Tab-separated table of C-alpha atoms and ligand atoms in Angstrom:
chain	number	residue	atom	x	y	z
A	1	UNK	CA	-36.895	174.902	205.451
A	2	UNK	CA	-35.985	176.094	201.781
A	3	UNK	CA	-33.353	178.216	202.980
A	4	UNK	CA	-32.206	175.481	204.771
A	5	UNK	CA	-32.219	173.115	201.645
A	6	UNK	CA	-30.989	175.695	199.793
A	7	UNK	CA	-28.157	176.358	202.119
A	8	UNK	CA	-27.049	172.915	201.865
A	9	UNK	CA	-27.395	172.273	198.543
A	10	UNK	CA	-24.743	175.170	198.046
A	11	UNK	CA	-22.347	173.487	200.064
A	12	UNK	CA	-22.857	170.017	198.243
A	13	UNK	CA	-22.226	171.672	195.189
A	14	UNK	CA	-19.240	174.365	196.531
A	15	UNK	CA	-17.522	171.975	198.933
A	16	UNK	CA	-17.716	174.864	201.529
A	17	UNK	CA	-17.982	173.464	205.211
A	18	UNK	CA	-20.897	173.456	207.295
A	19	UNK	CA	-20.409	176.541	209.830
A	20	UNK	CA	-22.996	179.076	210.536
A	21	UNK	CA	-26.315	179.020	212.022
A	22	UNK	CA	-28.217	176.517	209.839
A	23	UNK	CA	-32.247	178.139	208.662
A	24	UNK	CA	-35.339	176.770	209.645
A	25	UNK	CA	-36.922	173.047	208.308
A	26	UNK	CA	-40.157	173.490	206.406
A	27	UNK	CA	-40.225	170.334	204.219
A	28	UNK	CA	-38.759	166.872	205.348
A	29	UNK	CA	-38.796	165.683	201.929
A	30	UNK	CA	-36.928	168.056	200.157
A	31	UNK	CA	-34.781	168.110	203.333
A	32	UNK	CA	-33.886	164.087	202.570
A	33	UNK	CA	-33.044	165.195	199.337
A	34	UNK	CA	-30.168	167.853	200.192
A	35	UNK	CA	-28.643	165.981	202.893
A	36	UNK	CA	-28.560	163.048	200.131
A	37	UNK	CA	-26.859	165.256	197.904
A	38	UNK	CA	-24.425	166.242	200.660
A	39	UNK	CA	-23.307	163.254	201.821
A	40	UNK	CA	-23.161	162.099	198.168
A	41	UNK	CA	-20.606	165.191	197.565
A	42	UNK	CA	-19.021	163.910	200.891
A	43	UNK	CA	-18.541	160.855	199.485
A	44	UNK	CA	-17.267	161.435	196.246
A	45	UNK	CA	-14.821	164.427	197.862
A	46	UNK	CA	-13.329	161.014	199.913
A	47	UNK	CA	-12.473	158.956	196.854
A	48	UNK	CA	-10.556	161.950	195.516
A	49	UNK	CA	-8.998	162.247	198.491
A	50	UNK	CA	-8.226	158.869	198.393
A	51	UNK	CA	-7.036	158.800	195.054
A	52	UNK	CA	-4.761	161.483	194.842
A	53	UNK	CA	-2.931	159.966	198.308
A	54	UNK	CA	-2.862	156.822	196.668
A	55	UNK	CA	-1.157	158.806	193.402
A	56	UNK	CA	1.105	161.038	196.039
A	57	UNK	CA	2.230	157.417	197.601
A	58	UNK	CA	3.015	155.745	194.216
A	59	UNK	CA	5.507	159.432	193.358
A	60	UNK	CA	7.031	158.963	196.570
A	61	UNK	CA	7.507	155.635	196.232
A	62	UNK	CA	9.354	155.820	193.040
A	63	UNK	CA	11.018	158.482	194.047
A	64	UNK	CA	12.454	157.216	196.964
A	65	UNK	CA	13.679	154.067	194.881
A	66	UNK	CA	14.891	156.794	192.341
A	67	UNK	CA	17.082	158.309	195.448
A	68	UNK	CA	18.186	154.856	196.924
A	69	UNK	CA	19.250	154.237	193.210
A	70	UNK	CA	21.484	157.287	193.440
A	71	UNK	CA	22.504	157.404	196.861
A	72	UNK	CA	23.618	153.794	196.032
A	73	UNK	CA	26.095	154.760	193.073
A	74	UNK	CA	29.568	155.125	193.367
A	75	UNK	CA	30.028	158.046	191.270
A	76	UNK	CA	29.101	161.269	193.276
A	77	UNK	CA	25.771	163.558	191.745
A	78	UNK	CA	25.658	166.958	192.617
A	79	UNK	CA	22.531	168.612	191.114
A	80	UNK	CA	22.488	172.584	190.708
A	81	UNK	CA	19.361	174.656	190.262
A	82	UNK	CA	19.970	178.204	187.752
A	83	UNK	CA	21.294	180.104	191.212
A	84	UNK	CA	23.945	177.334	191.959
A	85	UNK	CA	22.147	176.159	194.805
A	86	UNK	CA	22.088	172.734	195.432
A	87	UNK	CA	18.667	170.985	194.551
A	88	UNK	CA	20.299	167.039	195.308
A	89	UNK	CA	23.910	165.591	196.974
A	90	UNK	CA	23.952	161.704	196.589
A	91	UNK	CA	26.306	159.727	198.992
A	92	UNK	CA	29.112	160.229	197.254
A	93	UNK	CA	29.565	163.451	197.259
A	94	UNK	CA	30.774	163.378	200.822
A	95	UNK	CA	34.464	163.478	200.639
A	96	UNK	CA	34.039	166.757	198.270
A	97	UNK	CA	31.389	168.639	200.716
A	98	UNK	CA	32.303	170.460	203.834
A	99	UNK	CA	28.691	169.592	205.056
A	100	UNK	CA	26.796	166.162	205.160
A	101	UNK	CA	25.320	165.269	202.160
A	102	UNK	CA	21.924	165.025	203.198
A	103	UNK	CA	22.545	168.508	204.713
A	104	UNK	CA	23.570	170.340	201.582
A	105	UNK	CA	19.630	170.521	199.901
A	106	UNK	CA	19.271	174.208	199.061
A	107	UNK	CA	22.956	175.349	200.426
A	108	UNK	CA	25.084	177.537	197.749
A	109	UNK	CA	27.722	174.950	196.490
A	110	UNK	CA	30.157	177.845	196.356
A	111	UNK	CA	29.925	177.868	200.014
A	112	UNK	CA	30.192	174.205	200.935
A	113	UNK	CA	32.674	172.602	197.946
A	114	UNK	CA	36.040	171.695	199.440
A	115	UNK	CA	38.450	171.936	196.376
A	116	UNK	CA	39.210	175.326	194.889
A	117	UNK	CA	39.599	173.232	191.133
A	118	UNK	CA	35.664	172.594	191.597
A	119	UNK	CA	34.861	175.703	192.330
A	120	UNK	CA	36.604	176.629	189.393
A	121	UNK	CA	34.631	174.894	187.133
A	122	UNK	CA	31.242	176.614	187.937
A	123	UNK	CA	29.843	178.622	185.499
A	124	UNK	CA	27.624	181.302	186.303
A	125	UNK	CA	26.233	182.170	183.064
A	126	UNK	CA	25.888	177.949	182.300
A	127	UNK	CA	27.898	178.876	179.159
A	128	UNK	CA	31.046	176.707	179.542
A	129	UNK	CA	28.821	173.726	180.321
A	130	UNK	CA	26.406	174.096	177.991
A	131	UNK	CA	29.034	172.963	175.534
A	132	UNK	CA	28.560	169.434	174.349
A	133	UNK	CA	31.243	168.384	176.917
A	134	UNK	CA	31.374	170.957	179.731
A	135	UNK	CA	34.408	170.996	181.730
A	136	UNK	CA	36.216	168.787	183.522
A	137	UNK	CA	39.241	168.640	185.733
A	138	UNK	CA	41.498	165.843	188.089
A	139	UNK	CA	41.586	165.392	191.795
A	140	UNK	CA	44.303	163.973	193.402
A	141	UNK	CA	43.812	161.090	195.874
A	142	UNK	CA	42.782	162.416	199.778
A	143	UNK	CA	43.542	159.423	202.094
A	144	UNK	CA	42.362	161.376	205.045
A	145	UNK	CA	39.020	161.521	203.478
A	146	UNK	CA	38.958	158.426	201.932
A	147	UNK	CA	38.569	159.756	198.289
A	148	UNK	CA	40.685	158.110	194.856
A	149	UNK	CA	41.963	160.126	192.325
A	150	UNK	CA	38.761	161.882	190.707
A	151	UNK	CA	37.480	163.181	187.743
A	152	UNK	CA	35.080	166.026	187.912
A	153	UNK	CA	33.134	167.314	185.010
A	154	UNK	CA	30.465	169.992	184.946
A	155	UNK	CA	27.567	169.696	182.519
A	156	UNK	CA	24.546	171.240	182.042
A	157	UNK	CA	20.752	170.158	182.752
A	158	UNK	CA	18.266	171.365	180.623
A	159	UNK	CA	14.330	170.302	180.677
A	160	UNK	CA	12.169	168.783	177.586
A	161	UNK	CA	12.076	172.172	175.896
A	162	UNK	CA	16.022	172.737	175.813
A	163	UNK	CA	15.969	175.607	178.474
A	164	UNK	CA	18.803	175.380	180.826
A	165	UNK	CA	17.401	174.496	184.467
A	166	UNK	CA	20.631	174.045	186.059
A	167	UNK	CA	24.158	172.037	185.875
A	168	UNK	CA	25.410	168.974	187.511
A	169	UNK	CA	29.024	168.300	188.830
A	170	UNK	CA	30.231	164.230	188.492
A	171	UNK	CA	32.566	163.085	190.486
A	172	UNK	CA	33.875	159.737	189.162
A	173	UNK	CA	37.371	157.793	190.549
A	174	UNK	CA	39.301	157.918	187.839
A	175	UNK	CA	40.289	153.974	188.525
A	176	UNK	CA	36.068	153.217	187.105
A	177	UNK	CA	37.478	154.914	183.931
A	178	UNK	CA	40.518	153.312	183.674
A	179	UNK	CA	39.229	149.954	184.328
A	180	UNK	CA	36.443	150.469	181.290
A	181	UNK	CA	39.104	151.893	179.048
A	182	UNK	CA	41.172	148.743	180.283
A	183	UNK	CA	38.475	146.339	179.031
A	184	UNK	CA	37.925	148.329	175.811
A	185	UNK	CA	41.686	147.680	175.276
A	186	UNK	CA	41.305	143.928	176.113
A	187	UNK	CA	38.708	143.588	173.625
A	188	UNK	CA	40.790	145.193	171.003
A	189	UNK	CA	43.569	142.456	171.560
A	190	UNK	CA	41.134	140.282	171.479
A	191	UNK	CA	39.253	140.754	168.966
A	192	UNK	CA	42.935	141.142	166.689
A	193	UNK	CA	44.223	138.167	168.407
A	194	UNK	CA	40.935	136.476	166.955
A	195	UNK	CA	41.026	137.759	163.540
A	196	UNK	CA	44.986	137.414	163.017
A	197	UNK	CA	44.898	133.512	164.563
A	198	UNK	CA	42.210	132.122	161.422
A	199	UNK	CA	44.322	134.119	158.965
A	200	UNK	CA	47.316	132.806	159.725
A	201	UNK	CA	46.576	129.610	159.379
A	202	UNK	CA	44.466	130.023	156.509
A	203	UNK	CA	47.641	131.815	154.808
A	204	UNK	CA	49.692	128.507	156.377
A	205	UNK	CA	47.344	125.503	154.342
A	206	UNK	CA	46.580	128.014	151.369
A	207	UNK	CA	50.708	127.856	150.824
A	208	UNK	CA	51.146	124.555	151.092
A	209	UNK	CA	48.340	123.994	148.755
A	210	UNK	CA	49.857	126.572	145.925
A	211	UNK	CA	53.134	124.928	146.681
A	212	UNK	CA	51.549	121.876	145.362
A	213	UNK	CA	53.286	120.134	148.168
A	214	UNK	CA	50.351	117.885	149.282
A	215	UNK	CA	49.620	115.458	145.987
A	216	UNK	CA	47.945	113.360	149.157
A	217	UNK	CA	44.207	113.790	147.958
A	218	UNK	CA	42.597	113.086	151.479
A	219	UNK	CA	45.551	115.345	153.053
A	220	UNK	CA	44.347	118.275	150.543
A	221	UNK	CA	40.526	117.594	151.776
A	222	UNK	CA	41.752	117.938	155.504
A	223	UNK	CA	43.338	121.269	154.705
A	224	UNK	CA	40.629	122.279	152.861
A	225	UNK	CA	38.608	121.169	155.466
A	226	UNK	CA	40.663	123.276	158.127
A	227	UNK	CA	40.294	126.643	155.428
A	228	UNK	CA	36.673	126.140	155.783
A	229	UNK	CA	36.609	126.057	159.933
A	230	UNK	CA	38.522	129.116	159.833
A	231	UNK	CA	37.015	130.582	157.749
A	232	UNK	CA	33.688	130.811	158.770
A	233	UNK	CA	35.473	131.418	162.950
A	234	UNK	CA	36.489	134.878	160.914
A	235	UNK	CA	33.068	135.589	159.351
A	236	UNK	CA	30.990	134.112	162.554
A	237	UNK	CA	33.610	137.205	164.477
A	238	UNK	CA	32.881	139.488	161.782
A	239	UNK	CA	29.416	138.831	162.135
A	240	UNK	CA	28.708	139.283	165.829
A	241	UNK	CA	30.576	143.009	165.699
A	242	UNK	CA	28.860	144.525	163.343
A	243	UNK	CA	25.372	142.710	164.660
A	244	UNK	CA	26.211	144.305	167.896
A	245	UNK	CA	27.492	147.648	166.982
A	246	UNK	CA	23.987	147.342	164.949
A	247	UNK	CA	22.175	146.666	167.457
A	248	UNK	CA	23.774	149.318	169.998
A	249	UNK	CA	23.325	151.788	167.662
A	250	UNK	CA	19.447	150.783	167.315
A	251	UNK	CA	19.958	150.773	163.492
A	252	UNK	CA	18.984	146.665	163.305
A	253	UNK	CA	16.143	146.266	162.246
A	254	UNK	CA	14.472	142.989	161.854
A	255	UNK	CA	13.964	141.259	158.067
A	256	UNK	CA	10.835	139.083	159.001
A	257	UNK	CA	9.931	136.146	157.295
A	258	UNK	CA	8.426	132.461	157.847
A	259	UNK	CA	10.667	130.672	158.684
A	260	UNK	CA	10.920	126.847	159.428
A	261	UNK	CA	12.788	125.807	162.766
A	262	UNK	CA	13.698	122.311	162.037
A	263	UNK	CA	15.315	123.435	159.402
A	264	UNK	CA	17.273	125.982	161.210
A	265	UNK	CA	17.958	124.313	163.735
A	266	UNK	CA	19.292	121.240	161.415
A	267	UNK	CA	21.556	123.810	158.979
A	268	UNK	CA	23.210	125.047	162.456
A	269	UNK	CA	24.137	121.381	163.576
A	270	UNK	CA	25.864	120.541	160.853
A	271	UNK	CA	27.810	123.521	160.595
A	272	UNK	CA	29.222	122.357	164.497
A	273	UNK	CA	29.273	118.167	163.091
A	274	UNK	CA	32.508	118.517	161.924
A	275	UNK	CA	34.152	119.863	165.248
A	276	UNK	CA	32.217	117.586	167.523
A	277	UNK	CA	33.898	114.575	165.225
A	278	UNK	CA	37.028	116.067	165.686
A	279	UNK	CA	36.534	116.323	169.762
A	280	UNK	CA	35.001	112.932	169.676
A	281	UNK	CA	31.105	114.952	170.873
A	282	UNK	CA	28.010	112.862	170.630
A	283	UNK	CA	25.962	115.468	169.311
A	284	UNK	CA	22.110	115.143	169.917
A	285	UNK	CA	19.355	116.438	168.065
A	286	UNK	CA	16.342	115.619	169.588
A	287	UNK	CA	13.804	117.440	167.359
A	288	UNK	CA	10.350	116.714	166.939
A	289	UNK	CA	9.313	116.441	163.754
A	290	UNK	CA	6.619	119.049	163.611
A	291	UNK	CA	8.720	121.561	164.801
A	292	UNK	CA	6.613	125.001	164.151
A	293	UNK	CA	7.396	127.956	161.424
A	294	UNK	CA	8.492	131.180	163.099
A	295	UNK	CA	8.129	134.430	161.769
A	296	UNK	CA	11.645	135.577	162.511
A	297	UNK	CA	14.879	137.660	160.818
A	298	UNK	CA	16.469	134.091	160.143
A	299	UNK	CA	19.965	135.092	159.704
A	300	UNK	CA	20.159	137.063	162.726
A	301	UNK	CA	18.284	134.300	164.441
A	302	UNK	CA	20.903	132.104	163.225
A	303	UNK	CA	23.955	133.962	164.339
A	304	UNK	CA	21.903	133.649	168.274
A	305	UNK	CA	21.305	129.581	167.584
A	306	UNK	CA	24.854	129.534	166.449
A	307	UNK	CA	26.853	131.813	169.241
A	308	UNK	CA	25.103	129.471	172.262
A	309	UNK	CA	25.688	126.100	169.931
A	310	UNK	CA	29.370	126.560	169.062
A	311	UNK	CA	30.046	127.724	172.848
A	312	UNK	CA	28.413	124.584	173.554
A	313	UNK	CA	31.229	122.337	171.274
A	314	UNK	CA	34.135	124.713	172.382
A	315	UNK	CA	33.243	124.602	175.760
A	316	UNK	CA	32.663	120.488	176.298
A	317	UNK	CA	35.793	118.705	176.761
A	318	UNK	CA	36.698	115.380	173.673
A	319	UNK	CA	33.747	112.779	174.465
A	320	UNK	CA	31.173	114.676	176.216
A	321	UNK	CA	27.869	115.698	174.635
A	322	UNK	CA	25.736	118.658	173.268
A	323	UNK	CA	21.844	118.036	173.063
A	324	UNK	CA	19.770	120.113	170.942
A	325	UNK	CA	15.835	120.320	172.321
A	326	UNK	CA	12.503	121.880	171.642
A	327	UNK	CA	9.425	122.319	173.886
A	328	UNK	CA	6.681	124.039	174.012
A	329	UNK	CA	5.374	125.624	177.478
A	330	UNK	CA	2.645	127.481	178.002
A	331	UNK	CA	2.972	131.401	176.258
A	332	UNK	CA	6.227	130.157	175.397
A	333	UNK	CA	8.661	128.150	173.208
A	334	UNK	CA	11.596	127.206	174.579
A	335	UNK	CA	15.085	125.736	172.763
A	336	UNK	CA	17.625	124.130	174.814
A	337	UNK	CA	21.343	123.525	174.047
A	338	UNK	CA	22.586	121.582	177.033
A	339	UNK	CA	26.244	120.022	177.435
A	340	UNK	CA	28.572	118.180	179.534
A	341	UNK	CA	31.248	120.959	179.341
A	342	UNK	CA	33.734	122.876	182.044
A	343	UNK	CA	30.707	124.703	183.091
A	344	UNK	CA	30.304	128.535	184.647
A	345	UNK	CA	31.824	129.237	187.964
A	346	UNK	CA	28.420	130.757	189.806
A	347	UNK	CA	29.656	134.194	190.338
A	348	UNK	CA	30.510	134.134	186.296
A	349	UNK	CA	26.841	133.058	185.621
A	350	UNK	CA	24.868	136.395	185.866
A	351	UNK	CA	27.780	138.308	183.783
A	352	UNK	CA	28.142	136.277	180.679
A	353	UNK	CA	25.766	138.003	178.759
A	354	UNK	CA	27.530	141.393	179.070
A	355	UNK	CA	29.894	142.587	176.413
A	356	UNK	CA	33.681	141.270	176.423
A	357	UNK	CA	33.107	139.480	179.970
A	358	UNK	CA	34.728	136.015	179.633
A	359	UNK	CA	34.925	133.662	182.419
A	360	UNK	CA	38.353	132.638	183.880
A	361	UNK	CA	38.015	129.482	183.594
A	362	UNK	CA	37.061	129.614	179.781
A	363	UNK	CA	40.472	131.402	178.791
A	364	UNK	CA	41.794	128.074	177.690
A	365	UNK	CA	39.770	128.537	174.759
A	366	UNK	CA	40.173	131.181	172.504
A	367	UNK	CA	36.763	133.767	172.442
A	368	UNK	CA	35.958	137.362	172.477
A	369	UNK	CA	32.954	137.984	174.862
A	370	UNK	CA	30.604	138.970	172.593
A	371	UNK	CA	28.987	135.507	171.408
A	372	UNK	CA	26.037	135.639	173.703
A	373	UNK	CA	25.749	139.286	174.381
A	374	UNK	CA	25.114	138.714	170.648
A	375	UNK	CA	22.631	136.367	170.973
A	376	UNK	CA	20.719	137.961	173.694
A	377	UNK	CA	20.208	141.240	172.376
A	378	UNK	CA	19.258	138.973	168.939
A	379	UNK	CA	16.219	137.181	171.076
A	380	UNK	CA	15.555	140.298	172.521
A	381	UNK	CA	14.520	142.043	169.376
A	382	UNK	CA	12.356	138.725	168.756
A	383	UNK	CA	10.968	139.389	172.317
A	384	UNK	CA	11.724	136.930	173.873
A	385	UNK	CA	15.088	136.354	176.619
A	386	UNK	CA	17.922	133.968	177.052
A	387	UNK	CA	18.071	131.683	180.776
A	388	UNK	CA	21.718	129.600	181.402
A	389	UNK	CA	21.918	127.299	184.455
A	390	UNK	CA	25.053	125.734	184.933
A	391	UNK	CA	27.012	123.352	187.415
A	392	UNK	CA	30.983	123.454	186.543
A	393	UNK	CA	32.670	120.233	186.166
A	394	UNK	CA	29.108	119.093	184.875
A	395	UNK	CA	27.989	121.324	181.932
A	396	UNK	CA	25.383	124.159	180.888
A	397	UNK	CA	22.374	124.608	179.743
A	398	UNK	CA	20.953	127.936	177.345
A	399	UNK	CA	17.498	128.203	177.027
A	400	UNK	CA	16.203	130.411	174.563
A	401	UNK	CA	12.907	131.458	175.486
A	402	UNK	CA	10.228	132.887	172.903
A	403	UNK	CA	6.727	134.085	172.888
A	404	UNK	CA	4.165	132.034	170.777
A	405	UNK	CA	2.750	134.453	169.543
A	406	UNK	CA	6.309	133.940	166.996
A	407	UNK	CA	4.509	130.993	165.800
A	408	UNK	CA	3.328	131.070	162.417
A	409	UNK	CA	-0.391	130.155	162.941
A	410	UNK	CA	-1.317	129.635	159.228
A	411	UNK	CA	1.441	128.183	158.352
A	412	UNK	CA	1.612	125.655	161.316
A	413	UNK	CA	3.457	123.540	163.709
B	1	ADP	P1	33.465	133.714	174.039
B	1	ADP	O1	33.888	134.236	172.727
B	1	ADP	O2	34.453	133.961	175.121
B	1	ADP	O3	33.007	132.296	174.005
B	1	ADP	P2	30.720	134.425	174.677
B	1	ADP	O4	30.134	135.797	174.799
B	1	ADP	O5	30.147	133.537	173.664
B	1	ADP	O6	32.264	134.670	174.442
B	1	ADP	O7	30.624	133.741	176.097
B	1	ADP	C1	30.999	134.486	177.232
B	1	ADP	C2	31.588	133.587	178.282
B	1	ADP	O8	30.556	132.709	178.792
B	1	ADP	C3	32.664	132.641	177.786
B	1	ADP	O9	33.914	133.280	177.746
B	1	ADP	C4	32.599	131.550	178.833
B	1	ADP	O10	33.243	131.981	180.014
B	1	ADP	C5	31.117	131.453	179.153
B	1	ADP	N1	30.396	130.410	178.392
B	1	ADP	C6	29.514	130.588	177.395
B	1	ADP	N2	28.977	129.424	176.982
B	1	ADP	C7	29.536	128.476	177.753
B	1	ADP	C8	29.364	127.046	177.838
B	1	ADP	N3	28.523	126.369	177.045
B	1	ADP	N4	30.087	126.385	178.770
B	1	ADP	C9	30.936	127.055	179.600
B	1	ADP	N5	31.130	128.389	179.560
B	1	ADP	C10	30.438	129.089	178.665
């Protein structure tokens, strides 16, 4: 009986199986007691088991999304281990590999690249691409295989402690690049076409003013009045590049301080007054008036309130309207600036947060594409996010959506 005991206690605590012939019982009690203990080990051997399947399945599950991701991309990923052999192909590698993608996992790439200008970018030693840029060379365009003109750069991987673990080729169509370096340029116009437009016609009233021209006192307060717009269209431009170069850059930080909404919101509405008179806009303020005190950076904060409200004026066509609300829901605080403008063409909608993208139907106006990128990485440093619904031909709506916990409790609403 002990040596029975005995002989199961040791496989409770060893996790060895039960084969053998099993010793004689002499004692039921103490016999309870070890089979207790074993099924207790059984038990808790189980939940590890169960565990670490549950763990395996929660890897493999991200790394399957992690492969669907790449598979999915239109630039071609070849990963290379430190003997060149292939470790991962995505999709669109194809029209480069003499074997199936999915087919080339642990294959030499010298043996299954097509183009001899690949090949002669690999690097045994990982020296060339261990340079900041590795190298890189051009493909021409292979109709039979379906490829575009390609670039192909070689770079290499290393892990967390800077030791080289193997090089990756990129294979990118060469009309991705030129269509990014084509928006860059865009912007650039853009953004001069912007700057030069308020200077000129600041230089225009400024002349006529020095001229002396205009005795007309109310004609001398319009031009002034015009000076001023412009003016502050040049800084509000000036503004929202270096905010988002700032931001990009991660160098913005955040200049905290109580700060009183109604107020805000008030100072940015009169800024817009005089162009909504001008366009015949019924502009709305419908402000409560104990709006709350949010600890935010208030002049960045203003630059977001101001980007979605003067979108809002230059966007509504003479005698529609632009409503200004508050509300409070839940975790959050939301503030609306609705109009009656052209609207966003649904397709537009999801892309007029990113950088430079302005909707064809907005070119009438004159705009960068960088207003409410602006604004949204602005909220986003506040935590909170920007929502825009829209129906064209019947106006817009921006929400900008923060957490309470921006509310300044000892202060209060
Ligand atoms: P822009 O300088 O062109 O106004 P933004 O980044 O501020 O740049 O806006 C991006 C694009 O979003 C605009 O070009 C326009 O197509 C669209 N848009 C933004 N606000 C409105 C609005 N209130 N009504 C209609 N379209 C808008």
């Amino acid at each position: 009986m002990q040596a029975l005991c005995h002989h199961l206690d040791s496989i409770a605590e060893s996790g060895t199986r039960l084969d053998g012939p099993l010793p004689k019982i002499r004692s039921l009690e103490r016999l309870v007691d070890s089979l207790q203990r074993l099924l207790h080990r059984i038990e808790s051997d189980q939940r590890e088991s169960l565990e670490l399947l549950t763990s395996n399945r929660l890897v493999a599950r991200e790394l399957g999304r992690t492969y669907a991701l790449l598979n999915s991309l239109s630039i071609g990923s070849l990963l290379l281990d430190n003997t060149e052999k292939i470790q991962f192909a995505n999709e669109a590698t194809a029209p480069f590999l003499t074997v199936a993608p999915n087919q080339a996992h642990g294959q030499s790439v010298r043996g299954v690249l097509k183009d001899a200008e690949v090949l002669a970018l690999l690097d045994p030693g990982g020296e060339a691409a261990a340079t900041r840029w590795g190298r890189s060379t051009e493909l021409p365009a292979d109709p039979e295989s379906g490829r575009e003109d390609t670039a192909v750069s070689l770079s290499s991987v290393s892990d967390e402690n800077e030791e080289p673990v193997g090089q990756i080729l990129v294979f990118q169509p060469i009309t991705q690049i030129k269509s990014m370096e084509k928006i860059q340029t865009e912007f650039v116009d853009s953004v001069a076409h912007e700057l030069r437009t308020p200077l000129t016609s600041i230089r225009a009233y400024v002349e006529l003013l020095i001229d002396g021209e205009t005795t007309d006192k109310q004609m001398q307060h319009d031009f002034y009045n015009v000076i001023y717009e412009e003016t502050y269209r040049l800084s509000q431009l000036i503004d929202n590049l270096l905010n988002i170069s700032m931001m990009e850059s991660g160098t913005a930080k955040l200049d905290v301080t109580p700060t009183r909404l109604k107020r805000l919101l008030e100072e940015s509405l009169e800024v817009v007054r005089p162009q909504c008179e001008k366009k015949n806009i019924d502009l709305v303020a419908d402000l409560d008036d104990r709006l709350p005190t949010l600890d935010i950076d208030k002049s960045l904060f203003n630059v977001a309130v101001m980007n979605i409200l003067s979108n809002a004026v230059k966007y509504t066509p003479e005698s529609g309207t632009v409503i200004v609300t508050t509300s409070s829901r839940g975790e959050e605080y939301h503030i609306q600036v609705r109009d009656s403008g052209i609207g966003i063409p649904e397709e537009d909608l999801p892309r007029v947060f990113e950088k430079f993208y302005r909707s064809d139907s907005a070119k009438a106006e004159q705009g960068s594409g960088i207003g409410l990128p602006t604004a949204l990485q602005i909220v986003r440093l506040h935590g909170g996010d920007i929502h825009a619904t829209s129906k064209v031909g019947e106006g817009s709506e921006f929400t900008i959506v923060l957490p309470r916990t921006l509310i300044n409790t000892s202060i209060g609403e």
